[in-house]
Amino acid sequence: MPERSPAELDAEEFRRLGYAVVDWIAAYRAGVADLPVRPSVAPGFVRAQVDGPLPEQPRPLEELLGLLDDVVVPATTHWQSPNFFGYFPANSSLYSVLGDALSSGLGVQGMLWSTSPAATEVEQSLMDSLAGAIGLDPRFTFAGGGGGVIQDSASSAALVALLAALHRSNPGWRADGVDGLERVYVTAETHSSLAKAVRVAGLGERALHVVGPSPGSLAMSPRALAAAIGADVAAGQRPVLVCPTVGTTGTGAVDPVREITAVAQPHGTWVHVDAAWAGVAALCPEHRHLLDGVEHADSFCTDAHKWLATAFDASLLWVRDACALPAALSITPEYLRNAATESGAVVDYRDWQVPLGRRFRALKLLAVIHGYGLEGLRAHIRGHVALAEQLAAWVRDDPGFALAVPPSLALVCLRVITGDGPEADDAASREVLERVNASGAALLTHTVVDGRYVIRVAIGAVTTDASHVEALWERLRKERG
Ligand SMILES: *Cc1c(COP(=O)(O)O)cnc(C)c1O
């Protein structure tokens, strides 16, 4: 007999340790606003403290919590801080933390309907209901012949949309692969995940066609798209997919989806709408215009893990044809054969994604929706939009700053004005951003618009309120000098 069996935790010990973990998370979240948002650690700082042999014998969980306190927290960028305004915040409400725990607790693999009917049908039901809640055309629901699926990320959503598009444009693709004639249309503002999807799908970046903007805007020009597709078709190439963005990552610009679908459809070109950040705002009727024209698109994606209070990862993808993803992705080895699949009466989500296995992500999202209610989620979004409007008003009224582009929802892009010309403004903007970040009082990131340096303020952490945005504005003014 071994001295100590490597037994699983018993229920009592699990409860004790579980409470300790919940206590740790609660205390961390309660104090996160007071921590410097960005750690000041040198590369290698963490390795120097954690490198060493792995324990041969069991160690108490308390030791791990100690490591979190002593090493991990001081070397962490605190994305859940209310002073986090960088990238797009990854807002992870405590409701979603609990939902994630329930999902891990069940520990199911939802790859097929038959491997966990509840995981599949709860997700189908949730995606149908959410489509209604954001005002998506009913043809994106299972009832309407389409359907929704939760992917890990918008990047994966773009990849599977591209694979479905490749299959639709050339059904020989599954057997023969790509033929070098494929073309994919984006803009300079499109998220890099589209370029990555093109690479992963084996098209090579030569397949990527960057379409110019309409004059005086950052949005895709439908006229330029029509010219690009026309020229490609005349040269014997195939326009496979066009990706309009609703709420670009840099500035929140919105491509004209309706006009783009009108250009794409006669050529059979798949239209994938990437609304990773902004799409969830359509929960609010006043922002529903964001979905204008999406009813003519083939797929639509928005991340719950950016602005819907849900911990990474939960990206919502809807397609208008429920067969499109399985047609491209389905492969059934013998060991996955089952009567439910063969009956055709069920959805097997493994055919809607790249990996086989999948988590019960719908539980995390349901925990958020139950916790907030749709009204609460609308208030969450409206609150951030109102804060962005307030900040934009302060920027407009201060001669030391200017808006680089009109604010988009909860994203404010601004620059410092020195009176000494664009180059001095760019240098001053960069310095102000670096000083704010070095202070630890807030975290900001930047972009470049028309060659000019721009400070982005993305409001969206779960606990950000007026006091945090006011403090940020004061800090920006102070660091400007
Ligand atoms: C953040 C973002 C993405 C990528 O999101 P992931 O879910 O992290 O893959 C794609 N598109 C846009 C417009 C984004 O803002």
Short mmCIF file of C-alpha atoms and ligand atoms in Angstrom, two decimals:
data_model
loop_
_atom_site.label_atom_id
_atom_site.label_comp_id
_atom_site.label_asym_id
_atom_site.label_seq_id
_atom_site.Cartn_x
_atom_site.Cartn_y
_atom_site.Cartn_z
CA MET A 1 0.00 0.00 0.00
CA PRO A 2 1.33 3.47 -0.79
CA GLU A 3 1.74 5.62 2.31
CA ARG A 4 -0.60 8.29 1.04
CA SER A 5 -3.07 7.76 -1.75
CA PRO A 6 -3.18 10.55 -4.33
CA ALA A 7 -6.87 10.83 -3.58
CA GLU A 8 -9.11 13.56 -4.92
CA LEU A 9 -10.23 16.15 -2.39
CA ASP A 10 -13.14 14.92 -0.32
CA ALA A 11 -16.26 17.07 -0.16
CA GLU A 12 -15.43 18.57 3.23
CA GLU A 13 -11.88 19.52 2.33
CA PHE A 14 -13.07 20.91 -1.01
CA ARG A 15 -15.54 23.15 0.83
CA ARG A 16 -12.84 24.43 3.18
CA LEU A 17 -10.39 25.20 0.38
CA GLY A 18 -13.15 26.52 -1.85
CA TYR A 19 -14.15 29.07 0.77
CA ALA A 20 -10.51 30.10 1.09
CA VAL A 21 -10.27 30.64 -2.67
CA VAL A 22 -13.50 32.63 -2.76
CA ASP A 23 -12.24 34.70 0.19
CA TRP A 24 -9.01 35.36 -1.67
CA ILE A 25 -10.82 36.51 -4.84
CA ALA A 26 -13.23 38.67 -2.83
CA ALA A 27 -10.39 40.40 -1.00
CA TYR A 28 -8.42 40.90 -4.23
CA ARG A 29 -11.36 42.47 -6.00
CA ALA A 30 -12.22 44.62 -2.98
CA GLY A 31 -8.70 46.05 -2.96
CA VAL A 32 -7.81 46.11 -6.65
CA ALA A 33 -8.67 49.80 -7.10
CA ASP A 34 -5.82 50.72 -4.75
CA LEU A 35 -3.13 48.76 -6.59
CA PRO A 36 -0.96 50.37 -9.28
CA VAL A 37 -2.71 49.27 -12.48
CA ARG A 38 0.53 48.33 -14.24
CA PRO A 39 3.27 46.52 -12.33
CA SER A 40 6.78 47.89 -12.44
CA VAL A 41 8.68 44.64 -12.79
CA ALA A 42 11.63 43.81 -14.97
CA PRO A 43 11.57 40.81 -17.32
CA GLY A 44 12.64 37.74 -15.38
CA PHE A 45 11.42 39.04 -11.99
CA VAL A 46 8.71 36.40 -11.77
CA ARG A 47 10.86 33.56 -13.11
CA ALA A 48 13.51 34.29 -10.53
CA GLN A 49 10.97 33.67 -7.79
CA VAL A 50 9.03 30.73 -9.15
CA ASP A 51 11.72 28.68 -10.87
CA GLY A 52 12.65 25.55 -9.01
CA PRO A 53 11.70 21.91 -8.72
CA LEU A 54 7.99 21.05 -8.74
CA PRO A 55 6.77 19.58 -5.46
CA GLU A 56 7.14 15.80 -5.23
CA GLN A 57 4.84 15.77 -2.22
CA PRO A 58 1.47 17.53 -1.81
CA ARG A 59 1.69 21.09 -0.56
CA PRO A 60 -1.06 23.02 1.20
CA LEU A 61 -3.21 25.35 -0.91
CA GLU A 62 -2.38 28.18 1.46
CA GLU A 63 1.15 28.10 0.07
CA LEU A 64 -0.19 28.75 -3.41
CA LEU A 65 -2.32 31.63 -2.15
CA GLY A 66 0.83 33.01 -0.56
CA LEU A 67 2.56 32.85 -3.94
CA LEU A 68 -0.33 34.84 -5.42
CA ASP A 69 0.07 37.53 -2.77
CA ASP A 70 3.86 37.68 -2.86
CA VAL A 71 4.70 37.17 -6.53
CA VAL A 72 1.68 37.08 -8.81
CA VAL A 73 -0.26 40.15 -7.66
CA PRO A 74 2.78 42.46 -7.64
CA ALA A 75 3.63 41.31 -11.18
CA THR A 76 0.10 41.50 -12.59
CA THR A 77 -1.52 44.12 -14.77
CA HIS A 78 -4.82 44.63 -12.98
CA TRP A 79 -7.35 44.33 -15.76
CA GLN A 80 -10.19 44.38 -13.23
CA SER A 81 -9.08 47.71 -11.76
CA PRO A 82 -11.63 50.51 -12.25
CA ASN A 83 -8.63 52.58 -13.40
CA PHE A 84 -7.96 50.28 -16.35
CA PHE A 85 -8.68 52.16 -19.60
CA GLY A 86 -6.34 50.32 -22.00
CA TYR A 87 -7.02 48.14 -25.06
CA PHE A 88 -10.62 47.14 -24.51
CA PRO A 89 -11.20 46.24 -20.87
CA ALA A 90 -11.80 42.53 -20.25
CA ASN A 91 -14.57 42.97 -17.81
CA SER A 92 -14.99 39.96 -15.63
CA SER A 93 -17.85 40.42 -13.21
CA LEU A 94 -17.90 38.29 -10.09
CA TYR A 95 -21.10 36.70 -11.40
CA SER A 96 -19.12 35.36 -14.33
CA VAL A 97 -16.42 34.10 -11.96
CA LEU A 98 -19.12 32.06 -10.22
CA GLY A 99 -20.54 30.84 -13.53
CA ASP A 100 -17.06 29.70 -14.58
CA ALA A 101 -16.74 27.79 -11.31
CA LEU A 102 -20.04 26.03 -11.96
CA SER A 103 -18.88 25.11 -15.45
CA SER A 104 -15.62 23.65 -14.11
CA GLY A 105 -17.59 21.93 -11.36
CA LEU A 106 -19.75 20.11 -13.88
CA GLY A 107 -16.63 19.45 -15.92
CA VAL A 108 -18.46 18.27 -19.02
CA GLN A 109 -17.18 18.06 -22.58
CA GLY A 110 -19.88 19.49 -24.82
CA MET A 111 -18.39 18.48 -28.15
CA LEU A 112 -21.47 16.53 -29.23
CA TRP A 113 -25.09 16.82 -28.20
CA SER A 114 -24.82 13.26 -26.93
CA THR A 115 -21.77 14.01 -24.76
CA SER A 116 -23.82 16.53 -22.79
CA PRO A 117 -27.30 17.42 -24.04
CA ALA A 118 -27.68 20.24 -21.51
CA ALA A 119 -24.45 21.97 -22.51
CA THR A 120 -25.60 22.07 -26.13
CA GLU A 121 -29.23 22.99 -25.64
CA VAL A 122 -28.64 25.63 -22.95
CA GLU A 123 -26.16 27.27 -25.33
CA GLN A 124 -28.55 27.06 -28.29
CA SER A 125 -31.38 28.53 -26.25
CA LEU A 126 -29.19 31.28 -24.83
CA MET A 127 -27.84 32.24 -28.25
CA ASP A 128 -31.37 32.37 -29.72
CA SER A 129 -32.57 34.53 -26.82
CA LEU A 130 -29.53 36.81 -26.97
CA ALA A 131 -30.06 37.30 -30.70
CA GLY A 132 -33.50 38.62 -29.82
CA ALA A 133 -32.15 40.75 -26.99
CA ILE A 134 -29.66 42.57 -29.23
CA GLY A 135 -32.13 42.83 -32.11
CA LEU A 136 -30.34 40.50 -34.49
CA ASP A 137 -32.42 39.36 -37.46
CA PRO A 138 -34.38 36.18 -36.50
CA ARG A 139 -32.72 34.37 -39.40
CA PHE A 140 -29.60 34.15 -37.18
CA THR A 141 -31.50 31.95 -34.70
CA PHE A 142 -31.88 28.18 -34.85
CA ALA A 143 -35.62 28.71 -35.21
CA GLY A 144 -34.91 30.87 -38.25
CA GLY A 145 -32.51 28.45 -39.97
CA GLY A 146 -29.28 29.95 -38.63
CA GLY A 147 -27.78 29.64 -35.19
CA GLY A 148 -25.35 30.86 -32.59
CA VAL A 149 -22.30 29.34 -30.97
CA ILE A 150 -19.95 30.51 -28.23
CA GLN A 151 -16.35 30.56 -29.42
CA ASP A 152 -13.32 31.21 -27.25
CA SER A 153 -12.51 34.44 -29.04
CA ALA A 154 -13.41 36.73 -31.92
CA SER A 155 -10.23 35.50 -33.59
CA SER A 156 -11.60 31.96 -33.67
CA ALA A 157 -14.96 33.25 -34.86
CA ALA A 158 -13.26 35.00 -37.79
CA LEU A 159 -11.31 31.86 -38.63
CA VAL A 160 -14.33 29.56 -38.73
CA ALA A 161 -16.30 32.16 -40.71
CA LEU A 162 -13.45 32.20 -43.23
CA LEU A 163 -13.42 28.39 -43.41
CA ALA A 164 -17.19 28.36 -44.04
CA ALA A 165 -16.69 31.03 -46.70
CA LEU A 166 -13.92 29.04 -48.38
CA HIS A 167 -16.17 26.01 -48.49
CA ARG A 168 -19.10 27.96 -49.91
CA SER A 169 -16.97 29.55 -52.60
CA ASN A 170 -15.41 26.25 -53.65
CA PRO A 171 -16.95 22.98 -52.42
CA GLY A 172 -13.84 21.19 -53.67
CA TRP A 173 -11.92 22.96 -50.94
CA ARG A 174 -12.37 20.19 -48.39
CA ALA A 175 -10.61 17.70 -50.64
CA ASP A 176 -8.18 19.89 -52.54
CA GLY A 177 -7.41 22.80 -50.25
CA VAL A 178 -6.99 26.36 -51.41
CA ASP A 179 -6.16 27.16 -55.02
CA GLY A 180 -4.45 30.54 -54.71
CA LEU A 181 -7.35 32.43 -56.30
CA GLU A 182 -9.05 33.36 -53.00
CA ARG A 183 -9.39 37.00 -52.00
CA VAL A 184 -10.36 38.44 -48.59
CA TYR A 185 -11.25 42.13 -48.12
CA VAL A 186 -10.50 44.19 -45.02
CA THR A 187 -9.46 47.78 -44.21
CA ALA A 188 -6.34 49.16 -42.56
CA GLU A 189 -8.41 49.37 -39.35
CA THR A 190 -9.58 45.73 -39.40
CA HIS A 191 -8.41 43.69 -36.43
CA SER A 192 -5.21 41.71 -37.02
CA SER A 193 -7.11 38.48 -36.29
CA LEU A 194 -8.40 38.57 -39.87
CA ALA A 195 -4.86 38.62 -41.27
CA LYS A 196 -4.05 35.78 -38.89
CA ALA A 197 -7.08 33.77 -40.01
CA VAL A 198 -5.99 34.23 -43.63
CA ARG A 199 -2.57 32.88 -42.71
CA VAL A 200 -3.92 29.99 -40.63
CA ALA A 201 -6.30 29.00 -43.43
CA GLY A 202 -3.31 28.65 -45.72
CA LEU A 203 -4.26 31.48 -48.08
CA GLY A 204 -1.11 33.46 -47.51
CA GLU A 205 -1.27 37.16 -46.88
CA ARG A 206 -1.21 37.84 -50.63
CA ALA A 207 -4.92 36.88 -50.48
CA LEU A 208 -5.60 39.87 -48.24
CA HIS A 209 -6.89 42.94 -50.02
CA VAL A 210 -6.83 46.14 -47.94
CA VAL A 211 -9.69 48.36 -49.12
CA GLY A 212 -9.38 52.11 -48.67
CA PRO A 213 -11.67 54.31 -46.58
CA SER A 214 -14.34 56.71 -47.75
CA PRO A 215 -12.95 60.25 -48.00
CA GLY A 216 -12.67 61.94 -44.61
CA SER A 217 -13.40 58.78 -42.62
CA LEU A 218 -11.75 55.60 -41.40
CA ALA A 219 -14.64 53.38 -42.60
CA MET A 220 -14.43 51.02 -45.57
CA SER A 221 -15.47 52.64 -48.84
CA PRO A 222 -18.17 50.52 -50.55
CA ARG A 223 -17.12 52.07 -53.84
CA ALA A 224 -13.49 51.04 -53.32
CA LEU A 225 -14.69 47.57 -52.33
CA ALA A 226 -16.75 47.28 -55.51
CA ALA A 227 -13.75 48.34 -57.58
CA ALA A 228 -11.48 45.86 -55.84
CA ILE A 229 -13.87 42.95 -56.23
CA GLY A 230 -14.57 43.90 -59.85
CA ALA A 231 -10.88 43.95 -60.71
CA ASP A 232 -10.22 40.66 -58.90
CA VAL A 233 -13.12 38.89 -60.61
CA ALA A 234 -11.97 40.21 -63.99
CA ALA A 235 -8.55 38.73 -63.24
CA GLY A 236 -10.09 35.32 -62.51
CA GLN A 237 -9.86 35.51 -58.74
CA ARG A 238 -12.55 34.62 -56.20
CA PRO A 239 -13.84 37.15 -53.66
CA VAL A 240 -14.33 34.78 -50.72
CA LEU A 241 -14.99 37.02 -47.72
CA VAL A 242 -15.29 40.65 -46.74
CA CYS A 243 -15.05 41.70 -43.11
CA PRO A 244 -16.73 44.96 -42.13
CA THR A 245 -16.03 46.04 -38.56
CA VAL A 246 -18.59 47.60 -36.25
CA GLY A 247 -16.43 49.44 -33.75
CA THR A 248 -12.79 49.15 -34.84
CA THR A 249 -10.21 48.44 -32.19
CA GLY A 250 -8.23 51.61 -32.80
CA THR A 251 -10.94 54.24 -32.86
CA GLY A 252 -14.36 52.57 -32.75
CA ALA A 253 -15.07 53.36 -36.42
CA VAL A 254 -18.05 51.64 -38.03
CA ASP A 255 -17.91 50.28 -41.56
CA PRO A 256 -21.14 50.66 -43.61
CA VAL A 257 -22.41 47.07 -43.36
CA ARG A 258 -25.54 47.59 -45.47
CA GLU A 259 -23.65 49.04 -48.44
CA ILE A 260 -20.89 46.45 -48.11
CA THR A 261 -23.34 43.54 -48.19
CA ALA A 262 -24.98 45.08 -51.27
CA VAL A 263 -21.61 45.07 -53.04
CA ALA A 264 -20.61 41.59 -51.84
CA GLN A 265 -23.79 39.61 -52.35
CA PRO A 266 -23.95 39.52 -56.17
CA HIS A 267 -20.51 37.85 -56.07
CA GLY A 268 -21.50 35.29 -53.42
CA THR A 269 -18.90 36.81 -51.11
CA TRP A 270 -19.34 35.88 -47.44
CA VAL A 271 -19.83 38.92 -45.19
CA HIS A 272 -18.50 38.45 -41.67
CA VAL A 273 -19.32 41.37 -39.37
CA ASP A 274 -16.74 41.80 -36.62
CA ALA A 275 -18.36 43.71 -33.75
CA ALA A 276 -16.11 42.18 -31.10
CA TRP A 277 -16.25 45.16 -28.77
CA ALA A 278 -19.22 47.28 -29.84
CA GLY A 279 -21.82 44.66 -30.73
CA VAL A 280 -23.11 44.07 -27.21
CA ALA A 281 -24.16 47.73 -27.04
CA ALA A 282 -27.06 46.75 -29.31
CA LEU A 283 -28.71 45.45 -26.14
CA CYS A 284 -29.70 49.11 -25.73
CA PRO A 285 -32.33 50.21 -28.27
CA GLU A 286 -30.56 53.56 -28.73
CA HIS A 287 -27.48 51.70 -30.06
CA ARG A 288 -29.34 49.22 -32.23
CA HIS A 289 -28.43 51.19 -35.37
CA LEU A 290 -25.03 49.48 -34.99
CA LEU A 291 -26.68 46.39 -36.47
CA ASP A 292 -28.00 48.22 -39.52
CA GLY A 293 -27.55 45.96 -42.52
CA VAL A 294 -26.33 42.99 -40.47
CA GLU A 295 -29.50 41.16 -41.51
CA HIS A 296 -27.88 40.77 -44.96
CA ALA A 297 -24.56 39.48 -43.59
CA ASP A 298 -23.59 35.81 -43.31
CA SER A 299 -22.08 35.92 -39.83
CA PHE A 300 -21.90 38.31 -36.90
CA CYS A 301 -19.59 38.20 -33.91
CA THR A 302 -19.45 40.10 -30.62
CA ASP A 303 -17.42 39.35 -27.51
CA ALA A 304 -19.18 38.92 -24.18
CA HIS A 305 -15.70 39.07 -22.65
CA LYS A 306 -15.03 42.66 -23.61
CA TRP A 307 -18.06 44.65 -22.54
CA LEU A 308 -20.71 42.22 -21.29
CA ALA A 309 -19.31 41.65 -17.80
CA THR A 310 -18.18 38.14 -18.71
CA ALA A 311 -14.74 36.69 -18.00
CA PHE A 312 -12.61 35.67 -20.96
CA ASP A 313 -13.41 33.56 -22.90
CA ALA A 314 -16.86 33.96 -24.42
CA SER A 315 -17.21 35.22 -27.98
CA LEU A 316 -20.68 35.08 -29.50
CA LEU A 317 -20.90 34.07 -33.15
CA TRP A 318 -24.10 33.81 -35.16
CA VAL A 319 -24.42 32.50 -38.72
CA ARG A 320 -27.40 32.85 -41.00
CA ASP A 321 -27.12 29.31 -42.36
CA ALA A 322 -26.98 26.59 -39.70
CA CYS A 323 -25.36 24.21 -42.21
CA ALA A 324 -22.49 26.51 -43.17
CA LEU A 325 -20.03 25.68 -40.39
CA PRO A 326 -20.72 21.91 -40.25
CA ALA A 327 -20.41 21.77 -44.06
CA ALA A 328 -16.88 23.10 -43.78
CA LEU A 329 -15.76 21.53 -40.50
CA SER A 330 -17.59 18.26 -39.84
CA ILE A 331 -15.43 15.15 -39.63
CA THR A 332 -16.81 12.05 -37.93
CA PRO A 333 -14.42 9.34 -36.85
CA GLU A 334 -15.98 6.04 -35.84
CA TYR A 335 -15.65 6.62 -32.10
CA LEU A 336 -17.86 9.73 -32.31
CA ARG A 337 -20.69 8.05 -34.21
CA ASN A 338 -23.98 8.09 -32.30
CA ALA A 339 -27.69 7.77 -32.91
CA ALA A 340 -28.55 11.36 -31.97
CA THR A 341 -26.11 12.77 -34.54
CA GLU A 342 -27.34 10.38 -37.20
CA SER A 343 -30.96 11.33 -36.52
CA GLY A 344 -30.14 14.87 -37.66
CA ALA A 345 -32.25 16.19 -34.80
CA VAL A 346 -29.39 17.69 -32.77
CA VAL A 347 -26.60 20.23 -33.07
CA ASP A 348 -23.07 18.96 -32.49
CA TYR A 349 -21.09 22.06 -31.64
CA ARG A 350 -17.71 20.46 -32.43
CA ASP A 351 -18.74 21.05 -36.05
CA TRP A 352 -19.01 24.79 -35.35
CA GLN A 353 -15.45 25.32 -34.10
CA VAL A 354 -11.83 24.25 -34.60
CA PRO A 355 -11.21 22.17 -31.45
CA LEU A 356 -13.15 19.01 -30.69
CA GLY A 357 -13.60 19.53 -26.94
CA ARG A 358 -15.52 22.45 -25.52
CA ARG A 359 -16.41 23.99 -22.18
CA PHE A 360 -19.91 24.72 -20.93
CA ARG A 361 -19.37 28.45 -21.51
CA ALA A 362 -23.07 29.26 -21.64
CA LEU A 363 -23.24 28.80 -17.85
CA LYS A 364 -20.83 31.67 -17.32
CA LEU A 365 -22.91 33.93 -19.50
CA LEU A 366 -26.17 32.79 -17.92
CA ALA A 367 -24.74 33.54 -14.47
CA VAL A 368 -24.04 37.10 -15.65
CA ILE A 369 -27.47 37.58 -17.21
CA HIS A 370 -29.21 36.19 -14.14
CA GLY A 371 -27.08 38.33 -11.88
CA TYR A 372 -27.54 41.62 -13.71
CA GLY A 373 -30.74 41.07 -15.65
CA LEU A 374 -30.81 42.53 -19.15
CA GLU A 375 -31.79 45.87 -17.60
CA GLY A 376 -28.67 45.76 -15.44
CA LEU A 377 -26.48 45.00 -18.44
CA ARG A 378 -28.03 47.89 -20.35
CA ALA A 379 -27.31 50.14 -17.37
CA HIS A 380 -23.70 48.85 -17.33
CA ILE A 381 -23.25 49.85 -20.99
CA ARG A 382 -25.15 53.13 -20.69
CA GLY A 383 -23.12 54.10 -17.65
CA HIS A 384 -19.85 53.71 -19.55
CA VAL A 385 -21.18 55.57 -22.59
CA ALA A 386 -22.28 58.47 -20.35
CA LEU A 387 -18.83 58.57 -18.71
CA ALA A 388 -17.21 58.71 -22.16
CA GLU A 389 -19.51 61.61 -23.13
CA GLN A 390 -18.51 63.46 -19.99
CA LEU A 391 -14.81 62.92 -20.65
CA ALA A 392 -15.22 64.00 -24.29
CA ALA A 393 -16.95 67.20 -23.11
CA TRP A 394 -14.04 68.01 -20.80
CA VAL A 395 -11.57 67.37 -23.65
CA ARG A 396 -13.51 69.68 -25.99
CA ASP A 397 -13.51 72.46 -23.41
CA ASP A 398 -9.79 72.29 -22.66
CA PRO A 399 -7.48 74.03 -25.17
CA GLY A 400 -4.65 71.74 -24.00
CA PHE A 401 -6.38 68.68 -25.47
CA ALA A 402 -8.42 67.71 -28.52
CA LEU A 403 -10.51 64.78 -29.67
CA ALA A 404 -8.67 62.88 -32.41
CA VAL A 405 -11.92 61.41 -33.76
CA PRO A 406 -15.50 61.72 -32.48
CA PRO A 407 -16.03 59.50 -29.43
CA SER A 408 -17.48 56.07 -30.23
CA LEU A 409 -19.69 54.58 -27.51
CA ALA A 410 -17.33 54.30 -24.51
CA LEU A 411 -14.08 54.90 -26.43
CA VAL A 412 -12.54 58.39 -26.39
CA CYS A 413 -9.51 59.06 -28.60
CA LEU A 414 -7.68 62.25 -27.71
CA ARG A 415 -4.38 64.03 -28.12
CA VAL A 416 -2.42 66.71 -26.36
CA ILE A 417 -2.34 70.15 -28.04
CA THR A 418 0.84 72.12 -27.50
CA GLY A 419 0.38 74.96 -29.98
CA ASP A 420 3.72 73.95 -31.55
CA GLY A 421 2.39 71.81 -34.39
CA PRO A 422 1.57 68.15 -35.02
CA GLU A 423 4.99 66.70 -34.25
CA ALA A 424 5.15 68.44 -30.88
CA ASP A 425 1.58 67.32 -30.15
CA ASP A 426 2.47 63.70 -30.96
CA ALA A 427 5.54 63.79 -28.75
CA ALA A 428 3.61 65.42 -25.90
CA SER A 429 0.76 62.91 -26.22
CA ARG A 430 3.19 60.03 -26.02
CA GLU A 431 4.91 61.51 -22.98
CA VAL A 432 1.64 62.15 -21.17
CA LEU A 433 0.51 58.58 -21.79
CA GLU A 434 3.81 57.20 -20.54
CA ARG A 435 3.69 59.35 -17.41
CA VAL A 436 0.11 58.33 -16.61
CA ASN A 437 1.01 54.67 -17.00
CA ALA A 438 4.20 55.01 -14.99
CA SER A 439 2.23 56.62 -12.16
CA GLY A 440 0.16 53.46 -11.76
CA ALA A 441 -2.93 55.62 -11.28
CA ALA A 442 -4.44 54.44 -14.56
CA LEU A 443 -3.59 52.39 -17.62
CA LEU A 444 -3.99 53.80 -21.13
CA THR A 445 -2.97 52.53 -24.56
CA HIS A 446 -2.50 54.34 -27.85
CA THR A 447 -3.14 54.04 -31.55
CA VAL A 448 -2.05 55.90 -34.67
CA VAL A 449 -4.63 57.69 -36.83
CA ASP A 450 -3.49 59.19 -40.15
CA GLY A 451 0.08 58.94 -38.96
CA ARG A 452 -0.68 60.84 -35.75
CA TYR A 453 -0.20 59.48 -32.20
CA VAL A 454 -3.51 59.14 -30.33
CA ILE A 455 -4.29 58.33 -26.69
CA ARG A 456 -7.18 55.86 -26.36
CA VAL A 457 -9.39 55.91 -23.27
CA ALA A 458 -11.53 52.76 -23.33
CA ILE A 459 -14.06 52.93 -20.51
CA GLY A 460 -15.49 49.55 -19.61
CA ALA A 461 -14.16 47.91 -16.46
CA VAL A 462 -17.01 46.56 -14.35
CA THR A 463 -16.44 48.91 -11.41
CA THR A 464 -15.37 52.07 -13.26
CA ASP A 465 -17.56 55.00 -12.18
CA ALA A 466 -17.54 58.78 -12.45
CA SER A 467 -14.91 59.16 -9.74
CA HIS A 468 -12.39 57.08 -11.69
CA VAL A 469 -12.93 58.95 -14.96
CA GLU A 470 -12.68 62.27 -13.13
CA ALA A 471 -9.43 61.16 -11.50
CA LEU A 472 -8.11 60.09 -14.91
CA TRP A 473 -8.94 63.46 -16.42
CA GLU A 474 -7.21 65.27 -13.57
CA ARG A 475 -4.20 63.02 -13.98
CA LEU A 476 -4.05 63.69 -17.75
CA ARG A 477 -4.13 67.44 -17.12
CA LYS A 478 -1.52 67.20 -14.39
CA GLU A 479 0.86 65.11 -16.53
CA ARG A 480 0.42 67.51 -19.44
CA GLY A 481 1.82 70.20 -17.14
C1 LIG B 1 -10.55 42.63 -29.56
C2 LIG B 1 -10.98 42.51 -30.97
C3 LIG B 1 -10.85 41.31 -31.66
C4 LIG B 1 -10.17 40.09 -31.08
O1 LIG B 1 -10.80 39.66 -29.95
P1 LIG B 1 -10.50 38.25 -29.28
O2 LIG B 1 -11.84 37.84 -28.78
O3 LIG B 1 -9.52 38.51 -28.21
O4 LIG B 1 -9.97 37.34 -30.32
C5 LIG B 1 -11.34 41.23 -32.95
N1 LIG B 1 -11.92 42.28 -33.53
C6 LIG B 1 -12.07 43.47 -32.90
C7 LIG B 1 -12.75 44.60 -33.59
C8 LIG B 1 -11.60 43.62 -31.60
O5 LIG B 1 -11.72 44.80 -30.97
#
